[in-house]
PDB file of C-alpha atoms in Angstrom:
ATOM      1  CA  UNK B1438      45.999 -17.978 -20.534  1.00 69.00           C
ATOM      2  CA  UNK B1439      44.139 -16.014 -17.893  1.00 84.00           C
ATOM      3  CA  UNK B1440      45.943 -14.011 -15.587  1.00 94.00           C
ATOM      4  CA  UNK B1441      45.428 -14.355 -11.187  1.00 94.00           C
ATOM      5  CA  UNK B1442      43.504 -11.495 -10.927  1.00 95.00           C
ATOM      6  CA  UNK B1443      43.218 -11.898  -6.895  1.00 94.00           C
ATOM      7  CA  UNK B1444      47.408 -12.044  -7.536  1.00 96.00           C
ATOM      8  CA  UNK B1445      47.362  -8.782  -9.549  1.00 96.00           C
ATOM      9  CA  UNK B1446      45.329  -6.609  -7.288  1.00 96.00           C
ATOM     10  CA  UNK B1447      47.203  -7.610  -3.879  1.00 95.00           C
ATOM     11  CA  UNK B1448      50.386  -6.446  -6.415  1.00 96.00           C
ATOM     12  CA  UNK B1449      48.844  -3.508  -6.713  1.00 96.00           C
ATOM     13  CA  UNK B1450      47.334  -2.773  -3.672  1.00 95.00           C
ATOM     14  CA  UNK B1451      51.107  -3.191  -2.502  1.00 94.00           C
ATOM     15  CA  UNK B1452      52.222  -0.147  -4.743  1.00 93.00           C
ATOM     16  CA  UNK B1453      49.460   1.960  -3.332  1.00 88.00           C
ATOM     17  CA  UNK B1454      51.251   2.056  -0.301  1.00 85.00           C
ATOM     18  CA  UNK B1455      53.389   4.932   0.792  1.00 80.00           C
ATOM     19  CA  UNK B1456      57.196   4.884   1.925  1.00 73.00           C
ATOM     20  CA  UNK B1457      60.399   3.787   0.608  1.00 77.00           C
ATOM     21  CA  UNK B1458      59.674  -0.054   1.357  1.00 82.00           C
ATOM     22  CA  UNK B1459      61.115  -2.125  -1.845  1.00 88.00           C
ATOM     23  CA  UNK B1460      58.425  -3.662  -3.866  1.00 91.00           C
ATOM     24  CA  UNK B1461      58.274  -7.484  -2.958  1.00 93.00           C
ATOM     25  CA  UNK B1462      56.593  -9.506  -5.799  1.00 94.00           C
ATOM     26  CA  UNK B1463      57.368 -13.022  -4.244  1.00 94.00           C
ATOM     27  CA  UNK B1464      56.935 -11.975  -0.644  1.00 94.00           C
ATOM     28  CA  UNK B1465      53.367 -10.963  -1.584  1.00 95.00           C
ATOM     29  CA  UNK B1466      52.632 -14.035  -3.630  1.00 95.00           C
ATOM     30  CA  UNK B1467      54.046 -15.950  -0.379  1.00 94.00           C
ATOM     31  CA  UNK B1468      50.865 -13.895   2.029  1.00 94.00           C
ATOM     32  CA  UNK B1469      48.825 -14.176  -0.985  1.00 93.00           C
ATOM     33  CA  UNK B1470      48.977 -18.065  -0.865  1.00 93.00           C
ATOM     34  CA  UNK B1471      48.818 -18.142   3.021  1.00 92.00           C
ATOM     35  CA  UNK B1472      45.352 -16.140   2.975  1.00 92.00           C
ATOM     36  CA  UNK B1473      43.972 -18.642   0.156  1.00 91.00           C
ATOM     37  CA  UNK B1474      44.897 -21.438   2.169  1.00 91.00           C
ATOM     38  CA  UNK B1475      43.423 -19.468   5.687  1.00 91.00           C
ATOM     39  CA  UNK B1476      40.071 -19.371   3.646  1.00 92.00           C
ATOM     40  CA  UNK B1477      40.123 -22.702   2.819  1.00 92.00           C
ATOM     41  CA  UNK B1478      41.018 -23.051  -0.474  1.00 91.00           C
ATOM     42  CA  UNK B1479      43.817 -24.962  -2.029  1.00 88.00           C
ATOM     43  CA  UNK B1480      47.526 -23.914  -1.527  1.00 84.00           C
ATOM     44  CA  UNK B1481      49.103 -22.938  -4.676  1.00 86.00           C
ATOM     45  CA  UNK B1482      52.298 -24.160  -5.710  1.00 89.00           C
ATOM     46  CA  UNK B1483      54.843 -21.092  -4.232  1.00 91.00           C
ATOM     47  CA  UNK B1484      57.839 -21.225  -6.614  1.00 93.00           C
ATOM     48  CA  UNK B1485      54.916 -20.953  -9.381  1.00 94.00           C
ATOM     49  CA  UNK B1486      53.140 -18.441  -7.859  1.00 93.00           C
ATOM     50  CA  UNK B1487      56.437 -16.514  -6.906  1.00 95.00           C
ATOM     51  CA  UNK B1488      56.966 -16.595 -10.441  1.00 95.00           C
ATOM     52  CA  UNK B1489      54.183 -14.939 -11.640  1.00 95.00           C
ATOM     53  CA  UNK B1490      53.839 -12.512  -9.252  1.00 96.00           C
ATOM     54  CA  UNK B1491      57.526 -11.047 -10.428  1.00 95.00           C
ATOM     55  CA  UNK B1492      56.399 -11.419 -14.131  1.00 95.00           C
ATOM     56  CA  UNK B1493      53.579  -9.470 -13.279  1.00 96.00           C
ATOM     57  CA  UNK B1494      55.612  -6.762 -11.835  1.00 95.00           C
ATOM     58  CA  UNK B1495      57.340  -6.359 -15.151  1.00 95.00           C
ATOM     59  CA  UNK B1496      54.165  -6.125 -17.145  1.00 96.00           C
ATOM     60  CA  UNK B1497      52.844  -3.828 -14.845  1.00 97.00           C
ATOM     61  CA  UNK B1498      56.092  -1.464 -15.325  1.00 96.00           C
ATOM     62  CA  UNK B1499      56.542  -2.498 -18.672  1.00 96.00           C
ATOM     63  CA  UNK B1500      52.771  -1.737 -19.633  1.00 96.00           C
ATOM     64  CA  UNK B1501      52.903   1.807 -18.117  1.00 97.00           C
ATOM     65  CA  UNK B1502      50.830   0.767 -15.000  1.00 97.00           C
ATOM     66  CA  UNK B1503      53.326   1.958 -12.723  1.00 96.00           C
ATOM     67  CA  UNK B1504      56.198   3.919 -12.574  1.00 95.00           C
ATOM     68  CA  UNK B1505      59.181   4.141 -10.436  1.00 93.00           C
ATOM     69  CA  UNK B1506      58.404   6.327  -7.508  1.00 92.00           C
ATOM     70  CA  UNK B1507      60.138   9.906  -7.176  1.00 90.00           C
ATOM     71  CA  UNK B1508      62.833  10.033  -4.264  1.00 88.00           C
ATOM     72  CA  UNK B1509      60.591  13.106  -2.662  1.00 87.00           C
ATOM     73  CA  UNK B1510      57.597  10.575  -2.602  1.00 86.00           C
ATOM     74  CA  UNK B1511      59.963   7.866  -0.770  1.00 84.00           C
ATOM     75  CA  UNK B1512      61.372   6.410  -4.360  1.00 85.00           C
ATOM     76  CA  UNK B1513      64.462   4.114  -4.172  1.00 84.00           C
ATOM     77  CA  UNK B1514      64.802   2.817  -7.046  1.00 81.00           C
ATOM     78  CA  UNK B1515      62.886  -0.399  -6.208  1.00 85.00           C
ATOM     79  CA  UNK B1516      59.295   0.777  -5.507  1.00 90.00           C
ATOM     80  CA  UNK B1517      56.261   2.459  -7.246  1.00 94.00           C
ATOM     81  CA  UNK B1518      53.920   4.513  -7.750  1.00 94.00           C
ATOM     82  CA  UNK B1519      50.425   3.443  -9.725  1.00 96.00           C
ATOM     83  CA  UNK B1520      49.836   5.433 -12.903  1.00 97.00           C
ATOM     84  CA  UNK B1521      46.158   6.776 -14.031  1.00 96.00           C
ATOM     85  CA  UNK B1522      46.314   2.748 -16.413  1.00 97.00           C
ATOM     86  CA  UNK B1523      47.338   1.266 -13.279  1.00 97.00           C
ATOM     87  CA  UNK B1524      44.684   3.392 -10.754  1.00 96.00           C
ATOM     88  CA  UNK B1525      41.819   2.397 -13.601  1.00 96.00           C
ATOM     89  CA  UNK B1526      43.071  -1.773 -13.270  1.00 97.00           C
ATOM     90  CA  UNK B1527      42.767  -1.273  -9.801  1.00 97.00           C
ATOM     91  CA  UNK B1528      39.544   0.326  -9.929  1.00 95.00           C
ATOM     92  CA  UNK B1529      38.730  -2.363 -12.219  1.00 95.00           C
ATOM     93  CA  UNK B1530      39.700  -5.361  -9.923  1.00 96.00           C
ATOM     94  CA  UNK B1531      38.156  -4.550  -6.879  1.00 93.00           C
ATOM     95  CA  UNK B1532      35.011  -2.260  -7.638  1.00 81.00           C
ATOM     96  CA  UNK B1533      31.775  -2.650  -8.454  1.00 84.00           C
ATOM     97  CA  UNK B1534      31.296  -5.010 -11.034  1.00 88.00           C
ATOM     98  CA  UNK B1535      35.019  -6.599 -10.848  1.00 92.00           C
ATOM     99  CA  UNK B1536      33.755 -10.058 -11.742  1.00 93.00           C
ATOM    100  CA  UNK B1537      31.945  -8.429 -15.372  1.00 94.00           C
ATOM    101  CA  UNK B1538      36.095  -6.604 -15.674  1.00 94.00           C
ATOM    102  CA  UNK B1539      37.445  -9.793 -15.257  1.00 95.00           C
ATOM    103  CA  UNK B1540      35.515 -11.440 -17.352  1.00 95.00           C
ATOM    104  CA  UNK B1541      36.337  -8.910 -20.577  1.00 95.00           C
ATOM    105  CA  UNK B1542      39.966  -8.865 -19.509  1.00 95.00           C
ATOM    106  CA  UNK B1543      40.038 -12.344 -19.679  1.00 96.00           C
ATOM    107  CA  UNK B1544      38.581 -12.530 -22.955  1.00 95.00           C
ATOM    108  CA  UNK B1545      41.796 -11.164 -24.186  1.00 95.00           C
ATOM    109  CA  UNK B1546      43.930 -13.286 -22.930  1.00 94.00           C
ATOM    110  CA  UNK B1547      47.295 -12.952 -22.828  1.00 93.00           C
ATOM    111  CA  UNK B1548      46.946  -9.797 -24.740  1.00 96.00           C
ATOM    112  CA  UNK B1549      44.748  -8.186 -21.536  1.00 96.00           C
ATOM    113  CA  UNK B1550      47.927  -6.050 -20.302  1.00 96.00           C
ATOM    114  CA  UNK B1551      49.120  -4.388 -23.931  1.00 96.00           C
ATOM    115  CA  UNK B1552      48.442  -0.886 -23.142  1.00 96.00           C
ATOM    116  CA  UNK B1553      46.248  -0.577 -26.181  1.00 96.00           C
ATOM    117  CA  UNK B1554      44.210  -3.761 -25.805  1.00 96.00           C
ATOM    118  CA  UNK B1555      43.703  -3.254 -21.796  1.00 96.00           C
ATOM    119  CA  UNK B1556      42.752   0.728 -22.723  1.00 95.00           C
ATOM    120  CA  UNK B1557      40.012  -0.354 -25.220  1.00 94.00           C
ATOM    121  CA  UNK B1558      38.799  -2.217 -22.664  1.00 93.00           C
ATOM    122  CA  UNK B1559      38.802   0.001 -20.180  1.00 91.00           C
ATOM    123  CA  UNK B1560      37.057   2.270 -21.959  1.00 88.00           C
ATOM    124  CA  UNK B1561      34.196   0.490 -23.274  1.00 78.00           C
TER     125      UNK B1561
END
């Protein structure tokens, strides 16, 4: 398994964002699908890619990429902040070089967003 990378940074490109707007997995998978389609390429199945998208919120929480953001930052319980893992996956996904990081990341697999496996790599 491979994860949506494109998915994963528009995810967290959402959590960059400040305010106290709730974090919307499967409204961003739903724009995420409509700008595939707008550049031509094929429409994903929704409910799927709904799916995902909320699974990858909780690896991203669960893997210490984000944290819930502090009520004097806008926090309300449903939104986030990106932590220094989550700022370097960003970095990762849309920087210089983001096809060679997804390539690596993607050699692990499933295993690409354990904390310790995704740090190795990040590190290298």
């Amino acid at each position: 398994m491979t994860y949506d990378w494109d998915l994963m940074l528009r995810l967290l490109r959402e959590v960059q964002k400040p305010g106290n707007e709730h974090f919307r997995p499967r409204q961003y998978a739903d724009e995420h699908a409509l700008a595939l389609e707008e550049a031509g390429k094929p429409m994903p199945n929704l409910d799927s890619l709904k799916a995902e998208a909320q699974n990858y919120e909780s690896l991203l929480f669960e893997g210490g990429f984000m944290v819930s953001r502090p009520e004097e930052q806008g926090g309300n319980g449903e939104n986030f902040i990106l932590t220094e893992r989550g700022q370097r996956l960003l970095g990762m996904l849309e920087g210089t070089g983001s096809a060679d990081w997804r390539r690596q990341l993607d050699d692990k697999g499933e295993a690409a967003l354990v904390p310790e496996v995704f740090d190795g790599v990040a590190m290298a």
